[in-house]
Each structure stands twice: as C-alpha cells, then as structure tokens.
mmCIF file of N, CA, C and O in Angstrom:
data_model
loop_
_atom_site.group_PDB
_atom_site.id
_atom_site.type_symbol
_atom_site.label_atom_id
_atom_site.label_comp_id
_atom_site.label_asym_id
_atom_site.label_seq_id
_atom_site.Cartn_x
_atom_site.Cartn_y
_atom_site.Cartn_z
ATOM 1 N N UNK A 1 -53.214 58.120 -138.652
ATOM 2 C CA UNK A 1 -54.388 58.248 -137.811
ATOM 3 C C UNK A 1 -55.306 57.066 -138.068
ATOM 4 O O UNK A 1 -55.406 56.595 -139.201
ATOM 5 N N UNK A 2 -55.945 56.603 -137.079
ATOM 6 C CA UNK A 2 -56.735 55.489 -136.820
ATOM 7 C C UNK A 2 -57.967 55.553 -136.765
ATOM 8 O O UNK A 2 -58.295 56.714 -137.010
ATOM 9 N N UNK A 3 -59.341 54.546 -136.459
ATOM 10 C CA UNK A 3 -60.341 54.795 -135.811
ATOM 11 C C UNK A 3 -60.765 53.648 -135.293
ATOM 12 O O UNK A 3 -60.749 52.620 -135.969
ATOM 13 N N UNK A 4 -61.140 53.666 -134.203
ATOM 14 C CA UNK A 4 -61.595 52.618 -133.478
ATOM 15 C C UNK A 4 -63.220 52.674 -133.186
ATOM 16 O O UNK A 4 -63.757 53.672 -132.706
ATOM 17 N N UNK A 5 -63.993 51.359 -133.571
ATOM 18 C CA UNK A 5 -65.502 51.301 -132.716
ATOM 19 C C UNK A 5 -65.470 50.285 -131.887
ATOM 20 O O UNK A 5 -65.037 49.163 -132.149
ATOM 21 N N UNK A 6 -66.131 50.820 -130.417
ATOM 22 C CA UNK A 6 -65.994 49.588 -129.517
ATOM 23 C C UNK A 6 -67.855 49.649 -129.100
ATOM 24 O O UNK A 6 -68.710 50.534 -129.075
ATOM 25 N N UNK A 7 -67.818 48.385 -128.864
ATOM 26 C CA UNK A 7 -69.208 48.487 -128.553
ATOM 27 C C UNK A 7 -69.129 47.577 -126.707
ATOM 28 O O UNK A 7 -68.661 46.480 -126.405
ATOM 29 N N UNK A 8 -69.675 48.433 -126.015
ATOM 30 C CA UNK A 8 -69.274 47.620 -124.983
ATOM 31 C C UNK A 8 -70.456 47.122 -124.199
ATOM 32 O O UNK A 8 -71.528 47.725 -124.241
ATOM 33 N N UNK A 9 -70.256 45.860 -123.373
ATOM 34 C CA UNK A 9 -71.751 45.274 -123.425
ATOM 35 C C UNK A 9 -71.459 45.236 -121.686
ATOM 36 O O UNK A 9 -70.276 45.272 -121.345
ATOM 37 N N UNK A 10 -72.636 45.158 -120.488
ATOM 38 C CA UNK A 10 -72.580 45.098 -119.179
ATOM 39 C C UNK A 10 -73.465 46.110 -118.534
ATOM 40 O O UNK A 10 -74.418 46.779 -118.932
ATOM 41 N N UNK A 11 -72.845 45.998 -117.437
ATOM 42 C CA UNK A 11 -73.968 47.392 -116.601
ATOM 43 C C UNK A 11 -73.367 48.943 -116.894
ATOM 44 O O UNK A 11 -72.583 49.584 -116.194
ATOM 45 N N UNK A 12 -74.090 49.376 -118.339
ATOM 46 C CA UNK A 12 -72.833 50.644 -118.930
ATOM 47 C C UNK A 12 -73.962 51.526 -119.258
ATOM 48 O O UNK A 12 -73.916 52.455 -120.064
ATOM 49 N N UNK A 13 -74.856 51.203 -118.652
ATOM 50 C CA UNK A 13 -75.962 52.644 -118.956
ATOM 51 C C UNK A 13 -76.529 52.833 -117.666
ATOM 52 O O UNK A 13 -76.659 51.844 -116.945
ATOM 53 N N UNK A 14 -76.967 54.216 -117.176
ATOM 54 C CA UNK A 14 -77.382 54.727 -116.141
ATOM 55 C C UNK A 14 -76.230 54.550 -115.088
ATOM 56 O O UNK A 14 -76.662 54.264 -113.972
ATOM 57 N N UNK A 15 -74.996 54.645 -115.174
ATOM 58 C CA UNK A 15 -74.136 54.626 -114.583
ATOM 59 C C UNK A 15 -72.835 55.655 -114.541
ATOM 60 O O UNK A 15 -71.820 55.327 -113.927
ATOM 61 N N UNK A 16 -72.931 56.858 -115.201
ATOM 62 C CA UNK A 16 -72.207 57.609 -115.861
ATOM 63 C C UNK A 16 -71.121 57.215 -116.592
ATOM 64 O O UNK A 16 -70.055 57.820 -116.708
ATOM 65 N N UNK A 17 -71.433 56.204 -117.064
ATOM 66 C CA UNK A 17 -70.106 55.458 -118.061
ATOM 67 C C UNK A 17 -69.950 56.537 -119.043
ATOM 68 O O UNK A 17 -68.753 56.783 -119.192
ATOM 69 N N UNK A 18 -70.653 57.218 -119.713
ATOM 70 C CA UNK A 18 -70.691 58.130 -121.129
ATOM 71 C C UNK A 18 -69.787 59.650 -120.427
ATOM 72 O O UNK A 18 -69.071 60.319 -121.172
ATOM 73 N N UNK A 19 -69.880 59.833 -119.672
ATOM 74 C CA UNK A 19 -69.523 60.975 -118.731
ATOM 75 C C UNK A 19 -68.097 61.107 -118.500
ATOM 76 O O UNK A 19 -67.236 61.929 -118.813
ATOM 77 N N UNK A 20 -68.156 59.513 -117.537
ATOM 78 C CA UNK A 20 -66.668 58.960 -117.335
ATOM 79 C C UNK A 20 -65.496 59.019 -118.387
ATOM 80 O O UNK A 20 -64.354 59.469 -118.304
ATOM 81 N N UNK A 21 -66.191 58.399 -119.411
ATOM 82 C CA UNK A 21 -65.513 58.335 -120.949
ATOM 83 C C UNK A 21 -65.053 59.537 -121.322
ATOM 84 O O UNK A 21 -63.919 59.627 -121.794
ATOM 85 N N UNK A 22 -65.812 60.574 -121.177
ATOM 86 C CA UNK A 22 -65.266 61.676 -121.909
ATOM 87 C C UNK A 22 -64.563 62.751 -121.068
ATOM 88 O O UNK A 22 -63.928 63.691 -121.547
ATOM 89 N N UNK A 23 -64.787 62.459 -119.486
ATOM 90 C CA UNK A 23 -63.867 62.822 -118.776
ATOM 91 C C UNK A 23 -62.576 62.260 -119.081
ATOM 92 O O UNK A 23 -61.695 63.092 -119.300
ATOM 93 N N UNK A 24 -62.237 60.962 -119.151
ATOM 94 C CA UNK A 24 -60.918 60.272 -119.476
ATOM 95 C C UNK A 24 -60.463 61.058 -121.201
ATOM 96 O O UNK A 24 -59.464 61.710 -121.504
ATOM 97 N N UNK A 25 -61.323 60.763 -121.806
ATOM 98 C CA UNK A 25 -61.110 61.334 -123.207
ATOM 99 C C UNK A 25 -60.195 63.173 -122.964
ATOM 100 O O UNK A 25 -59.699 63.715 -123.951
ATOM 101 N N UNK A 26 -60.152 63.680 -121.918
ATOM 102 C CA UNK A 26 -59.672 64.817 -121.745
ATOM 103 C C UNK A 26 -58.398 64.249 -121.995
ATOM 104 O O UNK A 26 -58.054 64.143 -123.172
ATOM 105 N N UNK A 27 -57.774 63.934 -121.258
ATOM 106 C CA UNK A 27 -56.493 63.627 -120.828
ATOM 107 C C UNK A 27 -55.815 62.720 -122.062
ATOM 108 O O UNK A 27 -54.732 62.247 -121.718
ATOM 109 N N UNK A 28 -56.229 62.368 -123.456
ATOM 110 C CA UNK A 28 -55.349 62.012 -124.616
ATOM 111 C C UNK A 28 -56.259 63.126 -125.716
ATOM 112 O O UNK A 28 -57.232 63.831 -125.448
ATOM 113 N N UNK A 29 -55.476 62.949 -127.086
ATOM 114 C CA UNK A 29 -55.055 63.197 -128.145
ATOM 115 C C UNK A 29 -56.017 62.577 -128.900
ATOM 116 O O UNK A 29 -55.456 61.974 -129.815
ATOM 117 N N UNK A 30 -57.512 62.415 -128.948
ATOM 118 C CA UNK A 30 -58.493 62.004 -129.659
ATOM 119 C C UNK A 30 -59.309 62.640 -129.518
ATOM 120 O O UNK A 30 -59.589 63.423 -128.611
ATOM 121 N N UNK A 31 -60.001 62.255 -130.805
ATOM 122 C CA UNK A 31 -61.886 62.972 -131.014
ATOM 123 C C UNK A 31 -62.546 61.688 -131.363
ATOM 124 O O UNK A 31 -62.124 60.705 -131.974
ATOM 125 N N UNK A 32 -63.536 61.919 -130.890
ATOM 126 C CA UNK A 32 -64.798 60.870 -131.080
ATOM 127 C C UNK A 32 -65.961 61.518 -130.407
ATOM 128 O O UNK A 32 -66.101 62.675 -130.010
ATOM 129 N N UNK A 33 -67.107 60.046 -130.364
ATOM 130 C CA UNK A 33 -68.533 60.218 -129.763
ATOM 131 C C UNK A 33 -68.345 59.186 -129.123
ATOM 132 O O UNK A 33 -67.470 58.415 -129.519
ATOM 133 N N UNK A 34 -69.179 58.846 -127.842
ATOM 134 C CA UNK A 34 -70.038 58.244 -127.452
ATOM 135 C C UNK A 34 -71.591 58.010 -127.128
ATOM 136 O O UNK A 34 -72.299 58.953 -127.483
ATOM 137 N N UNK A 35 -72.293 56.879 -126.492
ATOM 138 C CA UNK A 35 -73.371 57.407 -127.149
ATOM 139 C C UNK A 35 -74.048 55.721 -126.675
ATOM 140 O O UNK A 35 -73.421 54.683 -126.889
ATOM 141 N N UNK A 36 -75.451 55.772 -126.001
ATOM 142 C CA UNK A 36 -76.307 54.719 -125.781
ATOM 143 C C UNK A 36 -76.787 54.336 -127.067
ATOM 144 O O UNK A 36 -77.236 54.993 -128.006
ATOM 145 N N UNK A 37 -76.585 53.099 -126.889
ATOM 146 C CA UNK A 37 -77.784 51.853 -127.769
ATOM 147 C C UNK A 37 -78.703 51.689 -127.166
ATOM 148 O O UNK A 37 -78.479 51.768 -125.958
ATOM 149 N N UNK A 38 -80.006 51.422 -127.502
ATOM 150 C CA UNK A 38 -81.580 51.205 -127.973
ATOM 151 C C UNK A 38 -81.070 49.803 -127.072
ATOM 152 O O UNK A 38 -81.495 49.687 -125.923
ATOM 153 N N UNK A 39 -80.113 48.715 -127.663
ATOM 154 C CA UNK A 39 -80.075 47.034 -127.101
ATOM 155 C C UNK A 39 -79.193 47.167 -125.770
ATOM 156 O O UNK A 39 -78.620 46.199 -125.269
ATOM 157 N N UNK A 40 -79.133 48.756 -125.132
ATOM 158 C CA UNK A 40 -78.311 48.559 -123.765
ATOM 159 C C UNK A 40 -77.088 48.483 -123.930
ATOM 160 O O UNK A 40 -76.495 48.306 -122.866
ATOM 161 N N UNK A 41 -76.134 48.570 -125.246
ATOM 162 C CA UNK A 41 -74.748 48.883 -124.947
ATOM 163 C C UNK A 41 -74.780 50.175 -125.180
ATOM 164 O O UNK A 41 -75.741 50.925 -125.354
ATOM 165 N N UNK A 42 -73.109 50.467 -125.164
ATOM 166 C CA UNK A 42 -72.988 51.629 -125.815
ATOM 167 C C UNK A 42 -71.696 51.391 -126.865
ATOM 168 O O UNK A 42 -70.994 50.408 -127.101
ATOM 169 N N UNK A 43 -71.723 52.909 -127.434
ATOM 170 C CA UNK A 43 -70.973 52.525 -128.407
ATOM 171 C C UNK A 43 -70.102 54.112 -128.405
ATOM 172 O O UNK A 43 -70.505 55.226 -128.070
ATOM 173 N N UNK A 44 -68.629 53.611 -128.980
ATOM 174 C CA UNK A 44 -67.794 54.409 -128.544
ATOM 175 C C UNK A 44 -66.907 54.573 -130.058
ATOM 176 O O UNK A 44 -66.385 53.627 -130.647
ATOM 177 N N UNK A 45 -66.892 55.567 -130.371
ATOM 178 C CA UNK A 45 -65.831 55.578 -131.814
ATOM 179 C C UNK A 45 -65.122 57.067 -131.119
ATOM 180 O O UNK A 45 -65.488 58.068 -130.504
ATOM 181 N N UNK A 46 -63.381 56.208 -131.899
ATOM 182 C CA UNK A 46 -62.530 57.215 -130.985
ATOM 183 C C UNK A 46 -61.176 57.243 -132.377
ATOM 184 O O UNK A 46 -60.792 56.364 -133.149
ATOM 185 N N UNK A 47 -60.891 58.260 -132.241
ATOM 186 C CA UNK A 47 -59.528 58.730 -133.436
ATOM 187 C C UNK A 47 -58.241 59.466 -133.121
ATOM 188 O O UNK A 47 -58.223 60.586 -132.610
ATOM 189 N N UNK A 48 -57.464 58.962 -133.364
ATOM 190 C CA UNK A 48 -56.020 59.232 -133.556
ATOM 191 C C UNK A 48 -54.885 58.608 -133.624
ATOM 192 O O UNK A 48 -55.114 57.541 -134.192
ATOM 193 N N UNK A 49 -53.891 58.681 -133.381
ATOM 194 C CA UNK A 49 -52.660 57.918 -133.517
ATOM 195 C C UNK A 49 -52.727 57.013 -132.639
ATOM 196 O O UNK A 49 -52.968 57.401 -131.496
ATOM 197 N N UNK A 50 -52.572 55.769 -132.832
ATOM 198 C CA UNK A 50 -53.060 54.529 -133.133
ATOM 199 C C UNK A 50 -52.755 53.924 -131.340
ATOM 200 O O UNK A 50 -53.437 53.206 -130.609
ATOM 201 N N UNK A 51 -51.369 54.642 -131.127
ATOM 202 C CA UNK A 51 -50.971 54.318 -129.662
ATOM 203 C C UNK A 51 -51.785 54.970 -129.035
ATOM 204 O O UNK A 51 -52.498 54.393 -128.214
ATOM 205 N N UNK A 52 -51.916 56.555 -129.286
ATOM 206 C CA UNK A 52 -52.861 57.173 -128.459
ATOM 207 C C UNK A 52 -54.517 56.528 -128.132
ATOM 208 O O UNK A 52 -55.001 56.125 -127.074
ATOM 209 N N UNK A 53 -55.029 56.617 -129.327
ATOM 210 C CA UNK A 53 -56.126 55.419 -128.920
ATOM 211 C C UNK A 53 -55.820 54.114 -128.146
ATOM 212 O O UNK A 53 -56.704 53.640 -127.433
ATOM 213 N N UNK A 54 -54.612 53.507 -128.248
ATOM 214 C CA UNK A 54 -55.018 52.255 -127.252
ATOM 215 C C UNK A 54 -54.670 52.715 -125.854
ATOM 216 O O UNK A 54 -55.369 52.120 -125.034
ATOM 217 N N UNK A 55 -53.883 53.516 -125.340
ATOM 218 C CA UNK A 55 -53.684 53.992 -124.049
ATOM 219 C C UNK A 55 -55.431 54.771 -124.014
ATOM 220 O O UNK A 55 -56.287 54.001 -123.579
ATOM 221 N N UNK A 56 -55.678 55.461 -124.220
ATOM 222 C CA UNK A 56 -57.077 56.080 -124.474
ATOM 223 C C UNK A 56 -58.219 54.594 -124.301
ATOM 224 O O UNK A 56 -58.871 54.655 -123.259
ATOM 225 N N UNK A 57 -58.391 53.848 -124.817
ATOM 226 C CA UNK A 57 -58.872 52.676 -124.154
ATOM 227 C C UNK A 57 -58.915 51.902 -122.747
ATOM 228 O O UNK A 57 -59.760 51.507 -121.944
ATOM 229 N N UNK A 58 -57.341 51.914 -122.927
ATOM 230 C CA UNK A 58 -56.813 51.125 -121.363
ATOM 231 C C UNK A 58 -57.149 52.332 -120.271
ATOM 232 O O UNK A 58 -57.682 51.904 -119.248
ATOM 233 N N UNK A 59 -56.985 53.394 -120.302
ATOM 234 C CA UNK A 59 -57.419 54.199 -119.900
ATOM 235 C C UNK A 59 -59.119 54.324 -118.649
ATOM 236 O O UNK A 59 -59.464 54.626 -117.506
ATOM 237 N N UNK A 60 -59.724 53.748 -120.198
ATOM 238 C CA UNK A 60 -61.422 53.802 -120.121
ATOM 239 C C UNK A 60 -61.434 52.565 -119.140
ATOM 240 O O UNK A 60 -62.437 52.519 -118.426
ATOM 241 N N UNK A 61 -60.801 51.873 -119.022
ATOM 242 C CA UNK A 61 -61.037 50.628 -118.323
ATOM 243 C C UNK A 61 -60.349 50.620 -117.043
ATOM 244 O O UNK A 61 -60.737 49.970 -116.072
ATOM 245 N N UNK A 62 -59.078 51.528 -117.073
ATOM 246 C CA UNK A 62 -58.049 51.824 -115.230
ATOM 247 C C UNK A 62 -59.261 53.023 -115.006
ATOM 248 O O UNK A 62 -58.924 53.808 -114.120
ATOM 249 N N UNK A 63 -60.528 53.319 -115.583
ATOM 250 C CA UNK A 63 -60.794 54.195 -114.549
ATOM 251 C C UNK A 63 -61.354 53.981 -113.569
ATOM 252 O O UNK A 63 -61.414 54.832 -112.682
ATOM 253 N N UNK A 64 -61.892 52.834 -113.467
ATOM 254 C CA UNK A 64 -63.236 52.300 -112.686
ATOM 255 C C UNK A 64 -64.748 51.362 -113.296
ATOM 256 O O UNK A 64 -65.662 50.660 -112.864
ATOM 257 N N UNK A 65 -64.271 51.884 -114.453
ATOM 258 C CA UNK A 65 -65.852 51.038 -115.393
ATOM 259 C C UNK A 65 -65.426 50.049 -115.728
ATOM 260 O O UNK A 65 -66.221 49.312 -116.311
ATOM 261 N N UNK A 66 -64.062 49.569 -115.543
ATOM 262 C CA UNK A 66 -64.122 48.126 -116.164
ATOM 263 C C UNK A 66 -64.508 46.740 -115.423
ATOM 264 O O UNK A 66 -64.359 45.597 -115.855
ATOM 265 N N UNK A 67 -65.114 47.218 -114.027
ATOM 266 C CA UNK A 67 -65.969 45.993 -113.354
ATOM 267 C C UNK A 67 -67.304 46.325 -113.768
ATOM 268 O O UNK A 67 -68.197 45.914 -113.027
ATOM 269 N N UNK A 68 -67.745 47.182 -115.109
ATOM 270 C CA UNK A 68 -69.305 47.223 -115.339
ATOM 271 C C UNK A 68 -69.265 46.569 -116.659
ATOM 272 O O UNK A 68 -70.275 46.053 -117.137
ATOM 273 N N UNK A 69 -67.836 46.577 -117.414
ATOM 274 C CA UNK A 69 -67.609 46.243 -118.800
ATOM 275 C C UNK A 69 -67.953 44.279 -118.462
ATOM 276 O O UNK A 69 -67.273 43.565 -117.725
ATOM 277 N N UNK A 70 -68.895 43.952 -119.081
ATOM 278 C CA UNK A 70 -68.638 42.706 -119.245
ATOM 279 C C UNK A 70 -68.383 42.122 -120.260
ATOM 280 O O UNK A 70 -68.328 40.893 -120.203
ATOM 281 N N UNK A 71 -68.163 42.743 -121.421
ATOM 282 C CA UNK A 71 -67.778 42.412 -122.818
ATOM 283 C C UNK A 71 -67.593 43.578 -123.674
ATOM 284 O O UNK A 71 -68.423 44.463 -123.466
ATOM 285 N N UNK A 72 -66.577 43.863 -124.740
ATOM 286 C CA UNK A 72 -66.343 44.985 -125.837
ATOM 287 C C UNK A 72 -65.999 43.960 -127.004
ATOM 288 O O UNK A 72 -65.347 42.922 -126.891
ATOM 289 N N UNK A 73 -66.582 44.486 -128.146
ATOM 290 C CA UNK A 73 -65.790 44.586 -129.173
ATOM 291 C C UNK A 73 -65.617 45.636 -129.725
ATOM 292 O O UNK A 73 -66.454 46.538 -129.749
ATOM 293 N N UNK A 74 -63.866 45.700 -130.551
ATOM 294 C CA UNK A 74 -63.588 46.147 -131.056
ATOM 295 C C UNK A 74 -63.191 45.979 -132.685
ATOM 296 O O UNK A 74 -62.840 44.940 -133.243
ATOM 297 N N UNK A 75 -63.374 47.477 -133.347
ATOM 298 C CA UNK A 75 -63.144 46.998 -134.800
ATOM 299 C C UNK A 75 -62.279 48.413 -135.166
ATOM 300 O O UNK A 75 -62.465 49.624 -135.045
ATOM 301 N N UNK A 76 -61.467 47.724 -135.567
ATOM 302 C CA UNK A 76 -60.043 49.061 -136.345
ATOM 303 C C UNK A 76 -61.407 49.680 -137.611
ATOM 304 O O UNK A 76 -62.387 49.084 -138.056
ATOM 305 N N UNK A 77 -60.973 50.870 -137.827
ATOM 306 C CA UNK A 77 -61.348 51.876 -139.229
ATOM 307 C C UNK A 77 -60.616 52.661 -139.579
ATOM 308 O O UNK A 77 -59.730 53.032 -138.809
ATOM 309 N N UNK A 78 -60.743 53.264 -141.045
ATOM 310 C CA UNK A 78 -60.179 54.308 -141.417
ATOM 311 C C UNK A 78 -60.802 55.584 -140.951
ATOM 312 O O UNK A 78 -62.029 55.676 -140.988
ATOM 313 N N UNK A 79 -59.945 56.751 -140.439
ATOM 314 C CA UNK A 79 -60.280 57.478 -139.818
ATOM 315 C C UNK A 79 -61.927 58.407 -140.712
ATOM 316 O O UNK A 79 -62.278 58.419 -141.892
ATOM 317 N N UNK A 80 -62.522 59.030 -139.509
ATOM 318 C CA UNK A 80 -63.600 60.051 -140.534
ATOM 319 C C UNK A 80 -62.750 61.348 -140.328
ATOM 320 O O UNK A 80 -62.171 61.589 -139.269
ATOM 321 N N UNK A 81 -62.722 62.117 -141.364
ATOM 322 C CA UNK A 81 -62.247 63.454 -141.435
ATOM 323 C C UNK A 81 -63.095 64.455 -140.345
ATOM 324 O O UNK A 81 -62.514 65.111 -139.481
ATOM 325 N N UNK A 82 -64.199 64.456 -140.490
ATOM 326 C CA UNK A 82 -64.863 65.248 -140.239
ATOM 327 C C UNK A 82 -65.402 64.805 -138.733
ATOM 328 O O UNK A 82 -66.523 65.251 -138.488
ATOM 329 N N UNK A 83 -65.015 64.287 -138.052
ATOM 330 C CA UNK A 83 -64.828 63.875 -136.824
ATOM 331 C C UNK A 83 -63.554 64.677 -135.541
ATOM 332 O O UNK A 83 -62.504 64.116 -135.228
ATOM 333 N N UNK A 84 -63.976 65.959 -135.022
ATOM 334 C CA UNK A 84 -63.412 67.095 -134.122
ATOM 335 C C UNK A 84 -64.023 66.626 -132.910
ATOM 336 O O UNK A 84 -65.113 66.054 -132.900
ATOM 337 N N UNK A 85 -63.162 66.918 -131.637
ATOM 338 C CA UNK A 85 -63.279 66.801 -130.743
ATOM 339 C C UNK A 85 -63.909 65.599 -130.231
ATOM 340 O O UNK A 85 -63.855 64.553 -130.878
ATOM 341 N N UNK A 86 -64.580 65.685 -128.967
ATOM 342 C CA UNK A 86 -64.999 64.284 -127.756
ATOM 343 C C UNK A 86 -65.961 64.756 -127.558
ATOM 344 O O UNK A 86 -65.843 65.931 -127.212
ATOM 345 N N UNK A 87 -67.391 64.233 -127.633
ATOM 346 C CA UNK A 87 -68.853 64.747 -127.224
ATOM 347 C C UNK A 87 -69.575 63.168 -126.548
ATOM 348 O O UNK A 87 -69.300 61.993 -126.791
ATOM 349 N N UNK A 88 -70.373 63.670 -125.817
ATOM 350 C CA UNK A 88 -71.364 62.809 -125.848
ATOM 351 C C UNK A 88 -72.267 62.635 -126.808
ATOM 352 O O UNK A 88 -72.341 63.768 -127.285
ATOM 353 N N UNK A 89 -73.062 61.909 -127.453
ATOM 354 C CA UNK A 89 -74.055 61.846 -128.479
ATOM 355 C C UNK A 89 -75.267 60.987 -128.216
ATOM 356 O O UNK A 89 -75.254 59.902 -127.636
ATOM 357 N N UNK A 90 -76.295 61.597 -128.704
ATOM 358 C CA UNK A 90 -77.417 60.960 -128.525
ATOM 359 C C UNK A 90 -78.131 59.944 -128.922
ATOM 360 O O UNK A 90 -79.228 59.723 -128.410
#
C-alpha cells in the first residue's frame, strides 16, 4: 500500500473539483481526503495499491477537470494507517 499527495494548481476551486474527485474516488479501491488551500490549490492525499492509485489519478483527470488542472505535483508516501475511506475535508 502506497500514499500519494498531489497538490494541484489552476481553476480548481469553486468549480466542484472536490466533489468531482470524490465522485471518481467511488469507482477505485482508495481512501483519502481532499480539501482547499488558503493559496487556491487544493490538495489531495489518496491510498492504496499503488496501481490502483495511479488509475485513480488518471481517472481524476479523464473526468473533465483536467482542462482546469494547470499544474500538480506529486509526492509518493508511506501509507497513514489511520486513514478510512474518501471524504471531503475542510
């Protein structure tokens, strides 16, 4: 098991990007948050088997938000235990 933080930078707030996300987040095999930044991105930490997260990514981006994405980074982690299910966060 994996963990991924992406921070993604563009027109990704007031747009239901956080919504979108966790609608897509239905359809794989992960738990995480998402969740607005204060500097206008957002930020996305997502967990599980390592393929599942990257289809779970590519995913986030065949849905439609990736003409709002104008930049992500990403950074691999060791998973948090205590990290259940897909929420939005505040």
């Amino acid at each position: 098991m994996e963990r991924v933080d992406v921070f993604y930078e563009g027109r990704v707030q007031g747009v239901g990007f956080r919504f979108t996300v966790q609608q897509v987040a239905k359809g794989y095999d992960v738990s995480g948050t998402v969740r607005n930044l204060a500097d206008g991105r957002v930020h996305l930490i997502a967990q599980g088997e390592r393929e599942e997260v990257e289809a779970f990514l590519e995913g986030i981006d065949d849905s439609g938000l990736g003409g709002n994405i104008r930049d992500k980074s990403v950074e691999w982690a060791a998973p948090d235990p205590d990290l259940l299910g897909f929420r939005i966060s505040a």
